[in-house]
Amino acid sequence: MSVISMTVNGKPASADIEARTLLVQFIREQLGLTGTHVGCDTSQCGACVVHVDGRAVKSCTMLAAQAEGAEILTIEGLAPNGELHPVQAAFREHHGLQCGFCTPGMIMTAVDMIRRIPDLDEETVREELEGNICRCTGYHNIVKAILAASQEMR
Amino acid sequence: MYQFNYERPKTLADAEALLAKSDDPKILAGGQTLIPTLKQRLAMPSDLIDIGGIKDLDFIRAEGDAVMIGAATRHAKVAQSAEVKKHNPALAALAAGIGDPAVRHMGTLGGSIANNDPAADYPAACLALDAKIHTTKRLIEADEFFKGMFETALQDGEIIKEVTFPHPEKAAYMKFRNPASRYAMVGVFVSKGPWGIRVAVTGAGQNGVFRVKEMEEALAKNWSPDAVANIKLPAKGLNADLHGSAEYRAHLVTVMAKRAVAAAG
């Protein structure tokens, strides 16, 4: 066991954990932030995507210890004052979710791609969603929501 | 995951010292292959030495006729690098096609080649571009580096520092990827440069990445997709799994080689 510390959604977080603790376990089980989901646990589905120092990563495929000292942003940190982030609002507006299981990862991936790519088009959005799987929507409304949010945030 | 001891050295010297005193260590770079492997309990290292905190291993530098890339440089950084795009656009495109965006934010060049997965992308680039692999102990030519499935010339305690990619005159990488895993079913990297002409194939061989001399000789006489159109690899020695038979992969090698030569121009 050893103590690791990082900043999660702007607040300091630290815990005494086993080296084999995954970042997603630290977030969900130590911090109780269960908005980040574990879908496949094999790096395929993207339900666990969070931002580490501003970059989208799969938190099921990273040790908590690798994030020592890092700034982590989870879905809970997107709307700190209760007002939806533009990407969240666009997902609601465009029906970008059904069961909602993949949604936290989809939204964190969307926020990351909008930050990196100023002129998103449909093809690029679909390529960028390569690592996020949704089994309900058929992706059409997710793509619409991301394009709309991208316009809104420009 | 089995238990292990975790270390995050700040310098290469510290990493080497930690490796030397560990029973059965593994080097952790981006972890995009190693962590899933540990989760499945397919590996049981005593110690994980995380080189992700060593700043000296994360760089891209163009010097003379080559681009040097640090071993712990992420795929996303290589894909976006102005230097790589300018001098070696095929390499930038290869990096941009590995896994998905989140994987590219973590995975590293050194991790990819040290692991030498038979379906990984970077080994094909190294072999086709006559890359030089610099380690803490020596310089290894790409031709001498890849020894077989998940096997390399690396010795215990040896850490990759950087890879030198000489600029090609022409190059392209074409991958037919598995739609689920995004690994190469077959990927073919063709190049023309000071080293001559090279054709490197990943994804297909049971022993990992390999060169196709027959295609290289045909392209030396006639650099065009037609030159490789009728060269078929024997299916013997190629991978067969639920995604495709050895015959299918042999067919894909020819198709991807044609496309790569066409793309290289």
PDB file of C-alpha atoms in Angstrom, chain A:
ATOM      1  CA  MET A   1       0.000   0.000   0.000  1.00  0.00           C
ATOM      2  CA  SER A   2       1.123   3.528  -0.659  1.00  0.00           C
ATOM      3  CA  VAL A   3      -0.453   6.950  -0.587  1.00  0.00           C
ATOM      4  CA  ILE A   4      -1.217   8.563  -3.914  1.00  0.00           C
ATOM      5  CA  SER A   5      -2.513  12.067  -4.462  1.00  0.00           C
ATOM      6  CA  MET A   6      -4.046  13.862  -7.380  1.00  0.00           C
ATOM      7  CA  THR A   7      -6.523  16.610  -8.108  1.00  0.00           C
ATOM      8  CA  VAL A   8      -9.980  15.406  -9.093  1.00  0.00           C
ATOM      9  CA  ASN A   9     -12.490  17.936 -10.422  1.00  0.00           C
ATOM     10  CA  GLY A  10     -10.485  20.737  -8.858  1.00  0.00           C
ATOM     11  CA  LYS A  11     -10.270  19.196  -5.397  1.00  0.00           C
ATOM     12  CA  PRO A  12      -7.297  17.407  -3.840  1.00  0.00           C
ATOM     13  CA  ALA A  13      -7.827  13.659  -3.497  1.00  0.00           C
ATOM     14  CA  SER A  14      -5.561  11.166  -1.843  1.00  0.00           C
ATOM     15  CA  ALA A  15      -5.770   7.606  -0.556  1.00  0.00           C
ATOM     16  CA  ASP A  16      -3.641   4.725   0.658  1.00  0.00           C
ATOM     17  CA  ILE A  17      -4.098   2.099  -2.045  1.00  0.00           C
ATOM     18  CA  GLU A  18      -2.543  -1.031  -3.541  1.00  0.00           C
ATOM     19  CA  ALA A  19      -0.266  -0.444  -6.515  1.00  0.00           C
ATOM     20  CA  ARG A  20      -2.600  -2.521  -8.704  1.00  0.00           C
ATOM     21  CA  THR A  21      -5.546  -0.150  -8.170  1.00  0.00           C
ATOM     22  CA  LEU A  22      -6.857   1.137 -11.496  1.00  0.00           C
ATOM     23  CA  LEU A  23      -7.615   4.814 -11.916  1.00  0.00           C
ATOM     24  CA  VAL A  24     -11.295   3.989 -12.436  1.00  0.00           C
ATOM     25  CA  GLN A  25     -11.381   2.013  -9.178  1.00  0.00           C
ATOM     26  CA  PHE A  26      -9.797   4.931  -7.350  1.00  0.00           C
ATOM     27  CA  ILE A  27     -12.387   7.315  -8.805  1.00  0.00           C
ATOM     28  CA  ARG A  28     -15.409   5.108  -8.171  1.00  0.00           C
ATOM     29  CA  GLU A  29     -14.511   3.197  -5.029  1.00  0.00           C
ATOM     30  CA  GLN A  30     -12.246   5.574  -3.122  1.00  0.00           C
ATOM     31  CA  LEU A  31     -13.859   8.843  -4.139  1.00  0.00           C
ATOM     32  CA  GLY A  32     -17.407   7.574  -4.677  1.00  0.00           C
ATOM     33  CA  LEU A  33     -17.637   9.309  -8.053  1.00  0.00           C
ATOM     34  CA  THR A  34     -19.699   6.691  -9.861  1.00  0.00           C
ATOM     35  CA  GLY A  35     -20.462   8.773 -12.947  1.00  0.00           C
ATOM     36  CA  THR A  36     -17.439   7.161 -14.600  1.00  0.00           C
ATOM     37  CA  HIS A  37     -18.580   3.721 -15.736  1.00  0.00           C
ATOM     38  CA  VAL A  38     -16.869   0.406 -16.319  1.00  0.00           C
ATOM     39  CA  GLY A  39     -18.377  -1.240 -19.373  1.00  0.00           C
ATOM     40  CA  CYS A  40     -16.049  -3.784 -20.932  1.00  0.00           C
ATOM     41  CA  ASP A  41     -12.989  -3.462 -18.677  1.00  0.00           C
ATOM     42  CA  THR A  42     -10.869  -4.322 -21.746  1.00  0.00           C
ATOM     43  CA  SER A  43     -10.188  -0.823 -23.223  1.00  0.00           C
ATOM     44  CA  GLN A  44     -12.730  -1.260 -25.988  1.00  0.00           C
ATOM     45  CA  CYS A  45     -15.911   0.513 -24.938  1.00  0.00           C
ATOM     46  CA  GLY A  46     -14.875   3.927 -23.621  1.00  0.00           C
ATOM     47  CA  ALA A  47     -17.501   4.179 -20.844  1.00  0.00           C
ATOM     48  CA  CYS A  48     -14.618   4.903 -18.434  1.00  0.00           C
ATOM     49  CA  VAL A  49     -13.092   7.856 -20.318  1.00  0.00           C
ATOM     50  CA  VAL A  50     -11.897  10.687 -18.075  1.00  0.00           C
ATOM     51  CA  HIS A  51      -9.444  13.513 -18.692  1.00  0.00           C
ATOM     52  CA  VAL A  52      -5.944  13.260 -17.243  1.00  0.00           C
ATOM     53  CA  ASP A  53      -4.065  16.560 -17.533  1.00  0.00           C
ATOM     54  CA  GLY A  54      -6.517  17.597 -20.221  1.00  0.00           C
ATOM     55  CA  ARG A  55      -6.335  14.468 -22.381  1.00  0.00           C
ATOM     56  CA  ALA A  56      -9.053  11.838 -22.715  1.00  0.00           C
ATOM     57  CA  VAL A  57      -7.878   8.437 -21.489  1.00  0.00           C
ATOM     58  CA  LYS A  58      -9.495   5.133 -20.578  1.00  0.00           C
ATOM     59  CA  SER A  59      -9.392   5.012 -16.796  1.00  0.00           C
ATOM     60  CA  CYS A  60      -9.777   1.209 -16.792  1.00  0.00           C
ATOM     61  CA  THR A  61      -6.430   0.964 -18.588  1.00  0.00           C
ATOM     62  CA  MET A  62      -4.367   3.183 -16.338  1.00  0.00           C
ATOM     63  CA  LEU A  63      -3.122   2.623 -12.811  1.00  0.00           C
ATOM     64  CA  ALA A  64      -4.126   5.201 -10.234  1.00  0.00           C
ATOM     65  CA  ALA A  65      -0.424   5.437  -9.396  1.00  0.00           C
ATOM     66  CA  GLN A  66       0.324   6.604 -12.955  1.00  0.00           C
ATOM     67  CA  ALA A  67      -1.906   9.610 -12.278  1.00  0.00           C
ATOM     68  CA  GLU A  68       0.078  10.715  -9.219  1.00  0.00           C
ATOM     69  CA  GLY A  69       0.057  14.516  -9.170  1.00  0.00           C
ATOM     70  CA  ALA A  70      -2.225  14.767 -12.214  1.00  0.00           C
ATOM     71  CA  GLU A  71      -5.356  16.847 -12.759  1.00  0.00           C
ATOM     72  CA  ILE A  72      -8.311  14.554 -13.349  1.00  0.00           C
ATOM     73  CA  LEU A  73     -11.644  15.657 -14.757  1.00  0.00           C
ATOM     74  CA  THR A  74     -14.621  13.307 -14.570  1.00  0.00           C
ATOM     75  CA  ILE A  75     -18.203  13.740 -15.754  1.00  0.00           C
ATOM     76  CA  GLU A  76     -19.103  15.108 -12.317  1.00  0.00           C
ATOM     77  CA  GLY A  77     -16.616  17.956 -12.797  1.00  0.00           C
ATOM     78  CA  LEU A  78     -18.146  19.157 -16.073  1.00  0.00           C
ATOM     79  CA  ALA A  79     -21.117  20.851 -14.425  1.00  0.00           C
ATOM     80  CA  PRO A  80     -19.765  22.032 -11.083  1.00  0.00           C
ATOM     81  CA  ASN A  81     -22.533  24.550 -10.475  1.00  0.00           C
ATOM     82  CA  GLY A  82     -25.413  22.389 -11.562  1.00  0.00           C
ATOM     83  CA  GLU A  83     -25.694  23.995 -14.983  1.00  0.00           C
ATOM     84  CA  LEU A  84     -25.162  21.520 -17.793  1.00  0.00           C
ATOM     85  CA  HIS A  85     -21.980  21.774 -19.850  1.00  0.00           C
ATOM     86  CA  PRO A  86     -22.789  22.647 -23.508  1.00  0.00           C
ATOM     87  CA  VAL A  87     -21.970  19.058 -24.553  1.00  0.00           C
ATOM     88  CA  GLN A  88     -24.313  17.665 -21.896  1.00  0.00           C
ATOM     89  CA  ALA A  89     -27.030  20.109 -22.947  1.00  0.00           C
ATOM     90  CA  ALA A  90     -26.581  19.092 -26.590  1.00  0.00           C
ATOM     91  CA  PHE A  91     -26.872  15.377 -25.716  1.00  0.00           C
ATOM     92  CA  ARG A  92     -30.178  16.146 -23.983  1.00  0.00           C
ATOM     93  CA  GLU A  93     -31.429  18.369 -26.784  1.00  0.00           C
ATOM     94  CA  HIS A  94     -30.554  15.902 -29.554  1.00  0.00           C
ATOM     95  CA  HIS A  95     -31.496  12.704 -27.707  1.00  0.00           C
ATOM     96  CA  GLY A  96     -27.887  11.542 -27.728  1.00  0.00           C
ATOM     97  CA  LEU A  97     -28.612   8.868 -25.156  1.00  0.00           C
ATOM     98  CA  GLN A  98     -31.064   6.137 -24.379  1.00  0.00           C
ATOM     99  CA  CYS A  99     -29.996   3.902 -21.510  1.00  0.00           C
ATOM    100  CA  GLY A 100     -27.225   6.352 -20.609  1.00  0.00           C
ATOM    101  CA  PHE A 101     -24.562   3.823 -19.705  1.00  0.00           C
ATOM    102  CA  CYS A 102     -22.040   4.948 -22.316  1.00  0.00           C
ATOM    103  CA  THR A 103     -22.933   8.624 -21.938  1.00  0.00           C
ATOM    104  CA  PRO A 104     -20.294   9.748 -19.406  1.00  0.00           C
ATOM    105  CA  GLY A 105     -17.532   8.349 -21.631  1.00  0.00           C
ATOM    106  CA  MET A 106     -19.145   9.706 -24.784  1.00  0.00           C
ATOM    107  CA  ILE A 107     -19.357  13.182 -23.290  1.00  0.00           C
ATOM    108  CA  MET A 108     -15.782  13.197 -21.965  1.00  0.00           C
ATOM    109  CA  THR A 109     -14.563  12.007 -25.378  1.00  0.00           C
ATOM    110  CA  ALA A 110     -16.675  14.681 -27.077  1.00  0.00           C
ATOM    111  CA  VAL A 111     -15.307  17.468 -24.884  1.00  0.00           C
ATOM    112  CA  ASP A 112     -11.763  16.310 -25.665  1.00  0.00           C
ATOM    113  CA  MET A 113     -12.337  16.142 -29.430  1.00  0.00           C
ATOM    114  CA  ILE A 114     -14.021  19.573 -29.527  1.00  0.00           C
ATOM    115  CA  ARG A 115     -11.028  21.033 -27.701  1.00  0.00           C
ATOM    116  CA  ARG A 116      -8.508  19.434 -30.078  1.00  0.00           C
ATOM    117  CA  ILE A 117     -10.311  19.843 -33.395  1.00  0.00           C
ATOM    118  CA  PRO A 118     -11.772  23.265 -34.172  1.00  0.00           C
ATOM    119  CA  ASP A 119     -13.657  22.405 -37.362  1.00  0.00           C
ATOM    120  CA  LEU A 120     -15.386  19.124 -36.669  1.00  0.00           C
ATOM    121  CA  ASP A 121     -17.354  17.511 -39.447  1.00  0.00           C
ATOM    122  CA  GLU A 122     -19.477  14.393 -39.307  1.00  0.00           C
ATOM    123  CA  GLU A 123     -16.820  12.064 -40.671  1.00  0.00           C
ATOM    124  CA  THR A 124     -14.246  13.279 -38.153  1.00  0.00           C
ATOM    125  CA  VAL A 125     -16.684  12.919 -35.255  1.00  0.00           C
ATOM    126  CA  ARG A 126     -17.386   9.330 -36.272  1.00  0.00           C
ATOM    127  CA  GLU A 127     -13.663   8.568 -36.533  1.00  0.00           C
ATOM    128  CA  GLU A 128     -12.985  10.180 -33.174  1.00  0.00           C
ATOM    129  CA  LEU A 129     -15.721   8.043 -31.579  1.00  0.00           C
ATOM    130  CA  GLU A 130     -13.802   4.918 -32.591  1.00  0.00           C
ATOM    131  CA  GLY A 131     -13.070   4.057 -28.971  1.00  0.00           C
ATOM    132  CA  ASN A 132     -16.576   4.583 -27.566  1.00  0.00           C
ATOM    133  CA  ILE A 133     -19.301   2.014 -27.981  1.00  0.00           C
ATOM    134  CA  CYS A 134     -23.038   2.711 -27.656  1.00  0.00           C
ATOM    135  CA  ARG A 135     -25.457  -0.202 -27.999  1.00  0.00           C
ATOM    136  CA  CYS A 136     -28.681   1.864 -28.033  1.00  0.00           C
ATOM    137  CA  THR A 137     -28.589   4.900 -30.244  1.00  0.00           C
ATOM    138  CA  GLY A 138     -26.923   3.804 -33.456  1.00  0.00           C
ATOM    139  CA  TYR A 139     -24.673   6.848 -32.946  1.00  0.00           C
ATOM    140  CA  HIS A 140     -26.673   9.205 -35.189  1.00  0.00           C
ATOM    141  CA  ASN A 141     -27.932  11.391 -32.380  1.00  0.00           C
ATOM    142  CA  ILE A 142     -24.618  11.290 -30.548  1.00  0.00           C
ATOM    143  CA  VAL A 143     -22.899  12.613 -33.678  1.00  0.00           C
ATOM    144  CA  LYS A 144     -25.590  15.280 -34.066  1.00  0.00           C
ATOM    145  CA  ALA A 145     -25.198  16.325 -30.437  1.00  0.00           C
ATOM    146  CA  ILE A 146     -21.410  16.622 -30.713  1.00  0.00           C
ATOM    147  CA  LEU A 147     -21.619  18.651 -33.931  1.00  0.00           C
ATOM    148  CA  ALA A 148     -24.185  20.969 -32.331  1.00  0.00           C
ATOM    149  CA  ALA A 149     -22.085  21.412 -29.187  1.00  0.00           C
ATOM    150  CA  SER A 150     -19.013  22.056 -31.302  1.00  0.00           C
ATOM    151  CA  GLN A 151     -20.859  24.904 -33.088  1.00  0.00           C
ATOM    152  CA  GLU A 152     -22.173  26.247 -29.808  1.00  0.00           C
ATOM    153  CA  MET A 153     -18.739  26.284 -28.168  1.00  0.00           C
ATOM    154  CA  ARG A 154     -16.928  27.867 -31.099  1.00  0.00           C
TER     155      ARG A 154
END
